Amino acid sequence: MISGLPSAAGTNSPGSQPASCRFAGRPRHVALIIREENGGFPAGGTQAGLATASGVCDGIVPLPYSRTLYENRPCLDDFDKSRLNNPGKECEAVSSDGKPGAEGVDPEQLWLRAAEPRRGRRPSFSREAITAAAVTLADAEGLDAVTMRRVAAEVGAGVMSLYSYTPDKETLLELMVDHVSGELTVTNPPSGDWRADLKTVARLQRAHMLRHPWLPATLSPRRVPGPNTLAFLEHVLAVLRPTGLDGAGKLEVFAQITAFVAGHVAHEIAHAAVSRSPDRVAAEGRYLAAVAADGCHPELAEALAAPGRPLAPDATFARFLNRLIDGLDTD
């Protein structure tokens, strides 16, 4: 599931450091930090897992150079191996703007190269199993529960060994999104009625996101479409062929529909949570009644006085979706 296709990757400006360690010789320094699981930073300064740092030097982890936030360490050289596996901490790459994962995930590294560790003994786990465990965890407890430590515990692995399969949480999220996108299977070819077919696509997406309520929060312009996502996108582009839109126009429609569905599902989930509190619902009703009666909001007062519409989730989604798709302009 994607909200749109990313623009072409930019190139390094003249004189800038390379975006990956995959070149002859080691980089001079790599900025690494440890993030506390509660969002803080350790008082002891920079710490990092040896497996992650090793992955960087082997070209397994694409890690942009960045400003020093705590300290620059030579890649593996003089690395303090006694500071590994600190409980409650996870290793993150810090990009050039100082935000973890702001550069996004390298799609070539993620989708076009081998999924298993390339060195050492035979792998005990698969990337597929690790991803499935993370999805199960997110479905049950939400995205905040998906930490490398928790996922490692679910599959029975050591936390540092997990970094050989997925170097950071951002990469794991990419894998999770594409993993569940495999559920978006479409068996019937497009009917030729693109509006009807597009509504079917949107209904599939809604059901999909309701099964995985963490999905709307993961969709971003940086999300890279994996093989399952691309298969679904291929179907949607075929659905839109009768519109006569060019390629960019079709991609924009897909992004527009996906963004609508994600936003609607996020609201639907939040509304369901609020509805479980009768006192909160009653308080909102009293507040809106007071606002409508204050004389300062005549348009809102008129709208609230109009007959209500069915509030069943399916009916509400259908009304919104019909307005969106029936009003799409393909000129």
mmCIF file of C-alpha atoms in Angstrom:
data_model
loop_
_atom_site.group_PDB
_atom_site.id
_atom_site.type_symbol
_atom_site.label_atom_id
_atom_site.label_comp_id
_atom_site.label_asym_id
_atom_site.label_seq_id
_atom_site.Cartn_x
_atom_site.Cartn_y
_atom_site.Cartn_z
ATOM 1 C CA MET A 1 0.000 0.000 0.000
ATOM 2 C CA ILE A 2 1.534 3.280 -0.964
ATOM 3 C CA SER A 3 0.391 6.854 -0.957
ATOM 4 C CA GLY A 4 2.169 7.591 -4.225
ATOM 5 C CA LEU A 5 5.401 6.815 -5.960
ATOM 6 C CA PRO A 6 8.533 8.578 -4.769
ATOM 7 C CA SER A 7 10.360 10.930 -7.065
ATOM 8 C CA ALA A 8 13.641 9.819 -8.551
ATOM 9 C CA ALA A 9 16.416 9.580 -5.989
ATOM 10 C CA GLY A 10 18.688 12.579 -5.860
ATOM 11 C CA THR A 11 22.411 12.406 -6.293
ATOM 12 C CA ASN A 12 25.087 13.592 -3.919
ATOM 13 C CA SER A 13 26.206 17.142 -4.409
ATOM 14 C CA PRO A 14 29.830 17.713 -5.420
ATOM 15 C CA GLY A 15 32.116 17.134 -2.494
ATOM 16 C CA SER A 16 29.469 15.404 -0.387
ATOM 17 C CA GLN A 17 30.166 12.087 1.212
ATOM 18 C CA PRO A 18 28.833 8.930 -0.445
ATOM 19 C CA ALA A 19 25.440 7.658 0.740
ATOM 20 C CA SER A 20 26.620 4.115 1.424
ATOM 21 C CA CYS A 21 29.650 2.256 2.676
ATOM 22 C CA ARG A 22 29.658 0.092 -0.436
ATOM 23 C CA PHE A 23 32.856 1.302 -2.023
ATOM 24 C CA ALA A 24 36.548 0.459 -1.927
ATOM 25 C CA GLY A 25 37.973 1.161 1.484
ATOM 26 C CA ARG A 26 36.195 2.056 4.686
ATOM 27 C CA PRO A 27 34.522 5.387 5.408
ATOM 28 C CA ARG A 28 36.412 7.635 7.757
ATOM 29 C CA HIS A 29 33.573 8.054 10.246
ATOM 30 C CA VAL A 30 29.975 7.050 10.561
ATOM 31 C CA ALA A 31 27.556 8.783 12.900
ATOM 32 C CA LEU A 32 25.589 6.333 15.020
ATOM 33 C CA ILE A 33 23.369 6.907 18.002
ATOM 34 C CA ILE A 34 21.356 4.802 20.393
ATOM 35 C CA ARG A 35 17.754 5.809 20.994
ATOM 36 C CA GLU A 36 16.126 4.932 24.270
ATOM 37 C CA GLU A 37 12.812 3.167 23.707
ATOM 38 C CA ASN A 38 11.068 5.979 25.594
ATOM 39 C CA GLY A 39 12.469 8.554 23.190
ATOM 40 C CA GLY A 40 15.449 9.796 25.214
ATOM 41 C CA PHE A 41 19.183 9.475 24.692
ATOM 42 C CA PRO A 42 21.729 7.723 26.893
ATOM 43 C CA ALA A 43 23.871 9.807 29.164
ATOM 44 C CA GLY A 44 26.894 7.797 28.174
ATOM 45 C CA GLY A 45 27.011 9.131 24.624
ATOM 46 C CA THR A 46 27.096 7.099 21.439
ATOM 47 C CA GLN A 47 26.680 3.343 21.602
ATOM 48 C CA ALA A 48 25.994 0.949 18.783
ATOM 49 C CA GLY A 49 25.619 -2.722 18.108
ATOM 50 C CA LEU A 50 28.609 -4.357 16.503
ATOM 51 C CA ALA A 51 26.420 -6.299 14.097
ATOM 52 C CA THR A 52 24.874 -3.089 12.797
ATOM 53 C CA ALA A 53 28.180 -1.314 12.445
ATOM 54 C CA SER A 54 29.631 -4.364 10.717
ATOM 55 C CA GLY A 55 26.709 -4.353 8.317
ATOM 56 C CA VAL A 56 27.461 -0.755 7.420
ATOM 57 C CA CYS A 57 31.068 -1.520 6.598
ATOM 58 C CA ASP A 58 30.082 -4.552 4.539
ATOM 59 C CA GLY A 59 27.724 -2.458 2.431
ATOM 60 C CA ILE A 60 24.670 -4.205 3.883
ATOM 61 C CA VAL A 61 23.223 -1.094 5.506
ATOM 62 C CA PRO A 62 22.914 2.104 3.429
ATOM 63 C CA LEU A 63 23.862 4.768 5.954
ATOM 64 C CA PRO A 64 24.179 8.418 4.913
ATOM 65 C CA TYR A 65 26.901 10.527 6.412
ATOM 66 C CA SER A 66 25.611 13.029 8.942
ATOM 67 C CA ARG A 67 26.557 15.769 11.307
ATOM 68 C CA THR A 68 27.971 14.595 14.628
ATOM 69 C CA LEU A 69 25.171 14.486 17.185
ATOM 70 C CA TYR A 70 27.075 12.800 19.960
ATOM 71 C CA GLU A 71 30.381 11.768 18.504
ATOM 72 C CA ASN A 72 31.845 10.340 15.314
ATOM 73 C CA ARG A 73 33.314 6.896 15.567
ATOM 74 C CA PRO A 74 35.565 5.189 13.036
ATOM 75 C CA CYS A 75 33.618 2.395 11.431
ATOM 76 C CA LEU A 76 34.554 -0.602 13.608
ATOM 77 C CA ASP A 77 38.026 0.791 14.226
ATOM 78 C CA ASP A 78 38.529 1.183 17.997
ATOM 79 C CA PHE A 79 34.889 0.206 18.439
ATOM 80 C CA ASP A 80 34.028 -0.400 22.091
ATOM 81 C CA LYS A 81 32.696 -3.946 21.984
ATOM 82 C CA SER A 82 31.887 -3.899 25.695
ATOM 83 C CA ARG A 83 28.999 -1.506 25.053
ATOM 84 C CA LEU A 84 26.791 -3.901 23.121
ATOM 85 C CA ASN A 85 23.291 -5.159 23.804
ATOM 86 C CA ASN A 86 22.305 -2.414 26.208
ATOM 87 C CA PRO A 87 18.774 -3.336 27.348
ATOM 88 C CA GLY A 88 16.017 -0.987 26.237
ATOM 89 C CA LYS A 89 18.041 0.659 23.488
ATOM 90 C CA GLU A 90 17.989 0.336 19.731
ATOM 91 C CA CYS A 91 20.421 1.398 17.079
ATOM 92 C CA GLU A 92 19.397 3.994 14.505
ATOM 93 C CA ALA A 93 21.113 5.655 11.598
ATOM 94 C CA VAL A 94 21.010 9.452 11.679
ATOM 95 C CA SER A 95 20.691 11.154 8.312
ATOM 96 C CA SER A 96 22.214 14.426 7.197
ATOM 97 C CA ASP A 97 19.313 16.491 8.541
ATOM 98 C CA GLY A 98 19.613 14.938 11.994
ATOM 99 C CA LYS A 99 16.361 12.960 11.823
ATOM 100 C CA PRO A 100 16.410 9.174 12.185
ATOM 101 C CA GLY A 101 15.545 7.547 8.877
ATOM 102 C CA ALA A 102 14.869 10.879 7.130
ATOM 103 C CA GLU A 103 16.729 9.725 4.040
ATOM 104 C CA GLY A 104 14.366 6.773 3.670
ATOM 105 C CA VAL A 105 15.276 3.228 2.752
ATOM 106 C CA ASP A 106 17.421 2.405 -0.264
ATOM 107 C CA PRO A 107 15.001 0.489 -2.568
ATOM 108 C CA GLU A 108 17.795 -1.297 -4.424
ATOM 109 C CA GLN A 109 19.285 -2.482 -1.161
ATOM 110 C CA LEU A 110 15.910 -3.617 0.133
ATOM 111 C CA TRP A 111 14.199 -5.224 -2.860
ATOM 112 C CA LEU A 112 16.836 -6.105 -5.447
ATOM 113 C CA ARG A 113 19.436 -7.817 -3.276
ATOM 114 C CA ALA A 114 19.426 -11.038 -1.319
ATOM 115 C CA ALA A 115 17.200 -11.040 1.747
ATOM 116 C CA GLU A 116 19.455 -13.313 3.805
ATOM 117 C CA PRO A 117 22.747 -12.383 5.479
ATOM 118 C CA ARG A 118 25.553 -12.917 3.022
ATOM 119 C CA ARG A 119 28.345 -13.919 5.406
ATOM 120 C CA GLY A 120 28.851 -16.296 8.292
ATOM 121 C CA ARG A 121 27.000 -19.414 9.252
ATOM 122 C CA ARG A 122 23.715 -20.592 7.787
ATOM 123 C CA PRO A 123 20.932 -18.214 8.832
ATOM 124 C CA SER A 124 18.604 -19.440 11.573
ATOM 125 C CA PHE A 125 15.742 -17.178 10.578
ATOM 126 C CA SER A 126 14.198 -15.729 7.441
ATOM 127 C CA ARG A 127 13.321 -12.131 6.721
ATOM 128 C CA GLU A 128 9.799 -13.332 5.929
ATOM 129 C CA ALA A 129 9.385 -14.875 9.397
ATOM 130 C CA ILE A 130 10.736 -11.776 11.093
ATOM 131 C CA THR A 131 8.385 -9.559 9.098
ATOM 132 C CA ALA A 132 5.387 -11.773 9.852
ATOM 133 C CA ALA A 133 6.187 -11.628 13.571
ATOM 134 C CA ALA A 134 6.375 -7.830 13.427
ATOM 135 C CA VAL A 135 3.009 -7.659 11.630
ATOM 136 C CA THR A 136 1.377 -9.906 14.234
ATOM 137 C CA LEU A 137 2.780 -7.714 16.985
ATOM 138 C CA ALA A 138 1.557 -4.502 15.327
ATOM 139 C CA ASP A 139 -1.916 -5.959 14.722
ATOM 140 C CA ALA A 140 -2.233 -6.930 18.379
ATOM 141 C CA GLU A 141 -0.557 -4.024 20.164
ATOM 142 C CA GLY A 142 0.065 -1.213 17.665
ATOM 143 C CA LEU A 143 3.196 0.151 16.027
ATOM 144 C CA ASP A 144 4.727 1.381 19.273
ATOM 145 C CA ALA A 145 5.069 -2.239 20.365
ATOM 146 C CA VAL A 146 7.181 -3.068 17.301
ATOM 147 C CA THR A 147 10.732 -2.664 18.511
ATOM 148 C CA MET A 148 13.672 -4.694 17.352
ATOM 149 C CA ARG A 149 13.930 -6.190 20.827
ATOM 150 C CA ARG A 150 10.286 -7.276 20.915
ATOM 151 C CA VAL A 151 10.412 -8.731 17.405
ATOM 152 C CA ALA A 152 13.612 -10.614 18.245
ATOM 153 C CA ALA A 153 11.897 -12.099 21.286
ATOM 154 C CA GLU A 154 8.911 -13.165 19.175
ATOM 155 C CA VAL A 155 11.090 -15.160 16.777
ATOM 156 C CA GLY A 156 13.487 -16.387 19.437
ATOM 157 C CA ALA A 157 16.498 -14.476 18.133
ATOM 158 C CA GLY A 158 19.083 -12.303 19.771
ATOM 159 C CA VAL A 159 18.318 -8.651 19.146
ATOM 160 C CA MET A 160 21.661 -7.955 17.452
ATOM 161 C CA SER A 161 21.250 -10.878 15.066
ATOM 162 C CA LEU A 162 18.052 -9.256 13.784
ATOM 163 C CA TYR A 163 20.062 -6.397 12.307
ATOM 164 C CA SER A 164 21.554 -8.799 9.758
ATOM 165 C CA TYR A 165 18.075 -9.225 8.282
ATOM 166 C CA THR A 166 16.619 -5.751 8.758
ATOM 167 C CA PRO A 167 19.074 -3.012 9.740
ATOM 168 C CA ASP A 168 16.580 -0.635 11.368
ATOM 169 C CA LYS A 169 12.915 -0.135 12.158
ATOM 170 C CA GLU A 170 12.306 1.947 9.032
ATOM 171 C CA THR A 171 13.367 -0.980 6.884
ATOM 172 C CA LEU A 172 11.198 -3.298 8.960
ATOM 173 C CA LEU A 173 8.193 -1.026 8.345
ATOM 174 C CA GLU A 174 8.836 -1.202 4.598
ATOM 175 C CA LEU A 175 8.838 -4.980 4.820
ATOM 176 C CA MET A 176 5.681 -5.013 6.946
ATOM 177 C CA VAL A 177 3.730 -2.773 4.557
ATOM 178 C CA ASP A 178 4.628 -4.880 1.547
ATOM 179 C CA HIS A 179 4.034 -8.121 3.439
ATOM 180 C CA VAL A 180 0.415 -7.243 4.214
ATOM 181 C CA SER A 181 -0.057 -5.798 0.722
ATOM 182 C CA GLY A 182 0.119 -9.398 -0.449
ATOM 183 C CA GLU A 183 -3.434 -9.706 0.904
ATOM 184 C CA LEU A 184 -4.670 -7.257 -1.746
ATOM 185 C CA THR A 185 -5.239 -9.928 -4.325
ATOM 186 C CA VAL A 186 -7.484 -9.105 -7.270
ATOM 187 C CA THR A 187 -8.665 -12.108 -9.265
ATOM 188 C CA ASN A 188 -11.002 -10.416 -11.753
ATOM 189 C CA PRO A 189 -9.603 -8.277 -14.570
ATOM 190 C CA PRO A 190 -10.843 -4.686 -14.960
ATOM 191 C CA SER A 191 -14.447 -4.530 -16.187
ATOM 192 C CA GLY A 192 -13.971 -1.428 -18.306
ATOM 193 C CA ASP A 193 -16.130 0.674 -15.968
ATOM 194 C CA TRP A 194 -13.241 2.445 -14.317
ATOM 195 C CA ARG A 195 -15.317 4.300 -11.733
ATOM 196 C CA ALA A 196 -16.934 1.090 -10.486
ATOM 197 C CA ASP A 197 -13.588 -0.712 -10.506
ATOM 198 C CA LEU A 198 -11.908 2.136 -8.651
ATOM 199 C CA LYS A 199 -14.578 1.998 -5.961
ATOM 200 C CA THR A 200 -13.860 -1.717 -5.611
ATOM 201 C CA VAL A 201 -10.175 -0.881 -5.185
ATOM 202 C CA ALA A 202 -10.995 1.642 -2.453
ATOM 203 C CA ARG A 203 -13.220 -0.839 -0.626
ATOM 204 C CA LEU A 204 -10.418 -3.407 -0.734
ATOM 205 C CA GLN A 205 -8.014 -0.849 0.694
ATOM 206 C CA ARG A 206 -10.412 0.099 3.494
ATOM 207 C CA ALA A 207 -10.984 -3.515 4.544
ATOM 208 C CA HIS A 208 -7.232 -4.059 4.371
ATOM 209 C CA MET A 209 -6.442 -1.087 6.623
ATOM 210 C CA LEU A 210 -9.141 -2.021 9.112
ATOM 211 C CA ARG A 211 -7.509 -5.463 9.417
ATOM 212 C CA HIS A 212 -4.197 -3.737 10.057
ATOM 213 C CA PRO A 213 -5.082 -0.476 11.855
ATOM 214 C CA TRP A 214 -1.428 0.564 12.055
ATOM 215 C CA LEU A 215 -1.201 0.865 8.266
ATOM 216 C CA PRO A 216 -2.533 4.425 7.767
ATOM 217 C CA ALA A 217 0.198 5.802 10.020
ATOM 218 C CA THR A 218 2.939 4.113 7.971
ATOM 219 C CA LEU A 219 2.026 5.549 4.578
ATOM 220 C CA SER A 220 4.341 8.363 3.571
ATOM 221 C CA PRO A 221 5.921 9.791 0.406
ATOM 222 C CA ARG A 222 9.134 7.974 1.365
ATOM 223 C CA ARG A 223 7.519 4.541 1.393
ATOM 224 C CA VAL A 224 9.084 2.409 -1.342
ATOM 225 C CA PRO A 225 6.726 0.064 -3.232
ATOM 226 C CA GLY A 226 7.773 -3.553 -2.854
ATOM 227 C CA PRO A 227 6.745 -6.477 -5.068
ATOM 228 C CA ASN A 228 3.309 -7.038 -3.505
ATOM 229 C CA THR A 229 2.518 -3.328 -3.584
ATOM 230 C CA LEU A 230 3.634 -3.105 -7.201
ATOM 231 C CA ALA A 231 1.346 -5.989 -8.183
ATOM 232 C CA PHE A 232 -1.646 -4.136 -6.722
ATOM 233 C CA LEU A 233 -0.545 -0.874 -8.366
ATOM 234 C CA GLU A 234 -0.330 -2.677 -11.703
ATOM 235 C CA HIS A 235 -3.989 -3.670 -11.362
ATOM 236 C CA VAL A 236 -5.051 -0.123 -10.480
ATOM 237 C CA LEU A 237 -3.220 1.319 -13.484
ATOM 238 C CA ALA A 238 -5.058 -1.188 -15.702
ATOM 239 C CA VAL A 239 -8.343 -0.095 -14.103
ATOM 240 C CA LEU A 240 -7.542 3.518 -15.022
ATOM 241 C CA ARG A 241 -6.574 2.795 -18.641
ATOM 242 C CA PRO A 242 -10.051 3.725 -20.027
ATOM 243 C CA THR A 243 -9.766 7.198 -18.482
ATOM 244 C CA GLY A 244 -7.240 8.311 -21.085
ATOM 245 C CA LEU A 245 -5.094 9.854 -18.346
ATOM 246 C CA ASP A 246 -1.351 9.847 -18.886
ATOM 247 C CA GLY A 247 0.926 7.913 -16.579
ATOM 248 C CA ALA A 248 1.413 10.760 -14.110
ATOM 249 C CA GLY A 249 -2.334 11.352 -13.958
ATOM 250 C CA LYS A 250 -3.033 7.697 -13.179
ATOM 251 C CA LEU A 251 -0.458 7.675 -10.398
ATOM 252 C CA GLU A 252 -1.972 10.851 -8.971
ATOM 253 C CA VAL A 253 -5.444 9.285 -8.909
ATOM 254 C CA PHE A 254 -4.088 6.208 -7.139
ATOM 255 C CA ALA A 255 -2.296 8.400 -4.582
ATOM 256 C CA GLN A 256 -5.467 10.465 -4.110
ATOM 257 C CA ILE A 257 -7.667 7.411 -3.499
ATOM 258 C CA THR A 258 -5.131 5.795 -1.167
ATOM 259 C CA ALA A 259 -4.739 9.010 0.844
ATOM 260 C CA PHE A 260 -8.524 9.334 1.124
ATOM 261 C CA VAL A 261 -8.932 5.756 2.326
ATOM 262 C CA ALA A 262 -6.072 6.043 4.828
ATOM 263 C CA GLY A 263 -7.453 9.273 6.265
ATOM 264 C CA HIS A 264 -10.981 7.895 6.444
ATOM 265 C CA VAL A 265 -9.885 4.689 8.160
ATOM 266 C CA ALA A 266 -7.777 6.624 10.681
ATOM 267 C CA HIS A 267 -10.846 8.756 11.500
ATOM 268 C CA GLU A 268 -13.054 5.663 11.609
ATOM 269 C CA ILE A 269 -10.777 3.962 14.129
ATOM 270 C CA ALA A 270 -10.523 7.093 16.291
ATOM 271 C CA HIS A 271 -14.298 7.639 16.176
ATOM 272 C CA ALA A 272 -14.934 4.044 17.223
ATOM 273 C CA ALA A 273 -12.650 4.543 20.227
ATOM 274 C CA VAL A 274 -14.474 7.740 21.271
ATOM 275 C CA SER A 275 -17.858 6.097 20.786
ATOM 276 C CA ARG A 276 -17.000 3.639 23.507
ATOM 277 C CA SER A 277 -17.180 6.542 25.983
ATOM 278 C CA PRO A 278 -20.856 7.668 26.301
ATOM 279 C CA ASP A 279 -19.868 10.596 28.510
ATOM 280 C CA ARG A 280 -17.521 11.933 25.839
ATOM 281 C CA VAL A 281 -20.186 11.594 23.133
ATOM 282 C CA ALA A 282 -22.743 13.404 25.295
ATOM 283 C CA ALA A 283 -20.266 16.191 26.062
ATOM 284 C CA GLU A 284 -19.562 16.713 22.343
ATOM 285 C CA GLY A 285 -23.301 16.921 21.649
ATOM 286 C CA ARG A 286 -23.821 19.571 24.326
ATOM 287 C CA TYR A 287 -20.846 21.553 23.056
ATOM 288 C CA LEU A 288 -22.069 21.621 19.447
ATOM 289 C CA ALA A 289 -25.586 22.553 20.566
ATOM 290 C CA ALA A 290 -24.171 25.486 22.516
ATOM 291 C CA VAL A 291 -22.067 26.626 19.548
ATOM 292 C CA ALA A 292 -25.056 26.402 17.205
ATOM 293 C CA ALA A 293 -27.134 28.528 19.576
ATOM 294 C CA ASP A 294 -24.596 31.303 20.162
ATOM 295 C CA GLY A 295 -25.613 33.242 17.050
ATOM 296 C CA CYS A 296 -22.036 33.475 15.783
ATOM 297 C CA HIS A 297 -22.133 30.411 13.545
ATOM 298 C CA PRO A 298 -25.350 30.564 11.459
ATOM 299 C CA GLU A 299 -24.056 28.298 8.690
ATOM 300 C CA LEU A 300 -23.031 25.631 11.177
ATOM 301 C CA ALA A 301 -26.355 25.970 13.022
ATOM 302 C CA GLU A 302 -28.240 25.383 9.765
ATOM 303 C CA ALA A 303 -26.090 22.378 8.891
ATOM 304 C CA LEU A 304 -26.585 20.813 12.310
ATOM 305 C CA ALA A 305 -30.349 21.362 12.116
ATOM 306 C CA ALA A 306 -30.616 19.420 8.843
ATOM 307 C CA PRO A 307 -31.789 15.794 8.924
ATOM 308 C CA GLY A 308 -28.984 13.430 9.789
ATOM 309 C CA ARG A 309 -27.445 10.839 7.503
ATOM 310 C CA PRO A 310 -26.968 7.159 8.307
ATOM 311 C CA LEU A 311 -23.922 6.871 10.552
ATOM 312 C CA ALA A 312 -23.167 3.205 9.847
ATOM 313 C CA PRO A 313 -19.466 3.010 8.902
ATOM 314 C CA ASP A 314 -20.056 1.247 5.575
ATOM 315 C CA ALA A 315 -22.743 3.731 4.505
ATOM 316 C CA THR A 316 -20.612 6.715 5.508
ATOM 317 C CA PHE A 317 -17.615 5.427 3.577
ATOM 318 C CA ALA A 318 -19.756 4.741 0.506
ATOM 319 C CA ARG A 319 -21.146 8.313 0.490
ATOM 320 C CA PHE A 320 -17.709 9.866 0.757
ATOM 321 C CA LEU A 321 -16.230 7.524 -1.841
ATOM 322 C CA ASN A 322 -19.022 8.172 -4.344
ATOM 323 C CA ARG A 323 -18.532 11.934 -4.058
ATOM 324 C CA LEU A 324 -14.815 11.566 -4.630
ATOM 325 C CA ILE A 325 -14.788 9.136 -7.548
ATOM 326 C CA ASP A 326 -17.930 10.342 -9.317
ATOM 327 C CA GLY A 327 -16.448 13.830 -9.284
ATOM 328 C CA LEU A 328 -13.026 12.879 -10.653
ATOM 329 C CA ASP A 329 -12.106 14.871 -13.743
ATOM 330 C CA THR A 330 -10.116 12.958 -16.361
ATOM 331 C CA ASP A 331 -9.686 15.833 -18.833
#
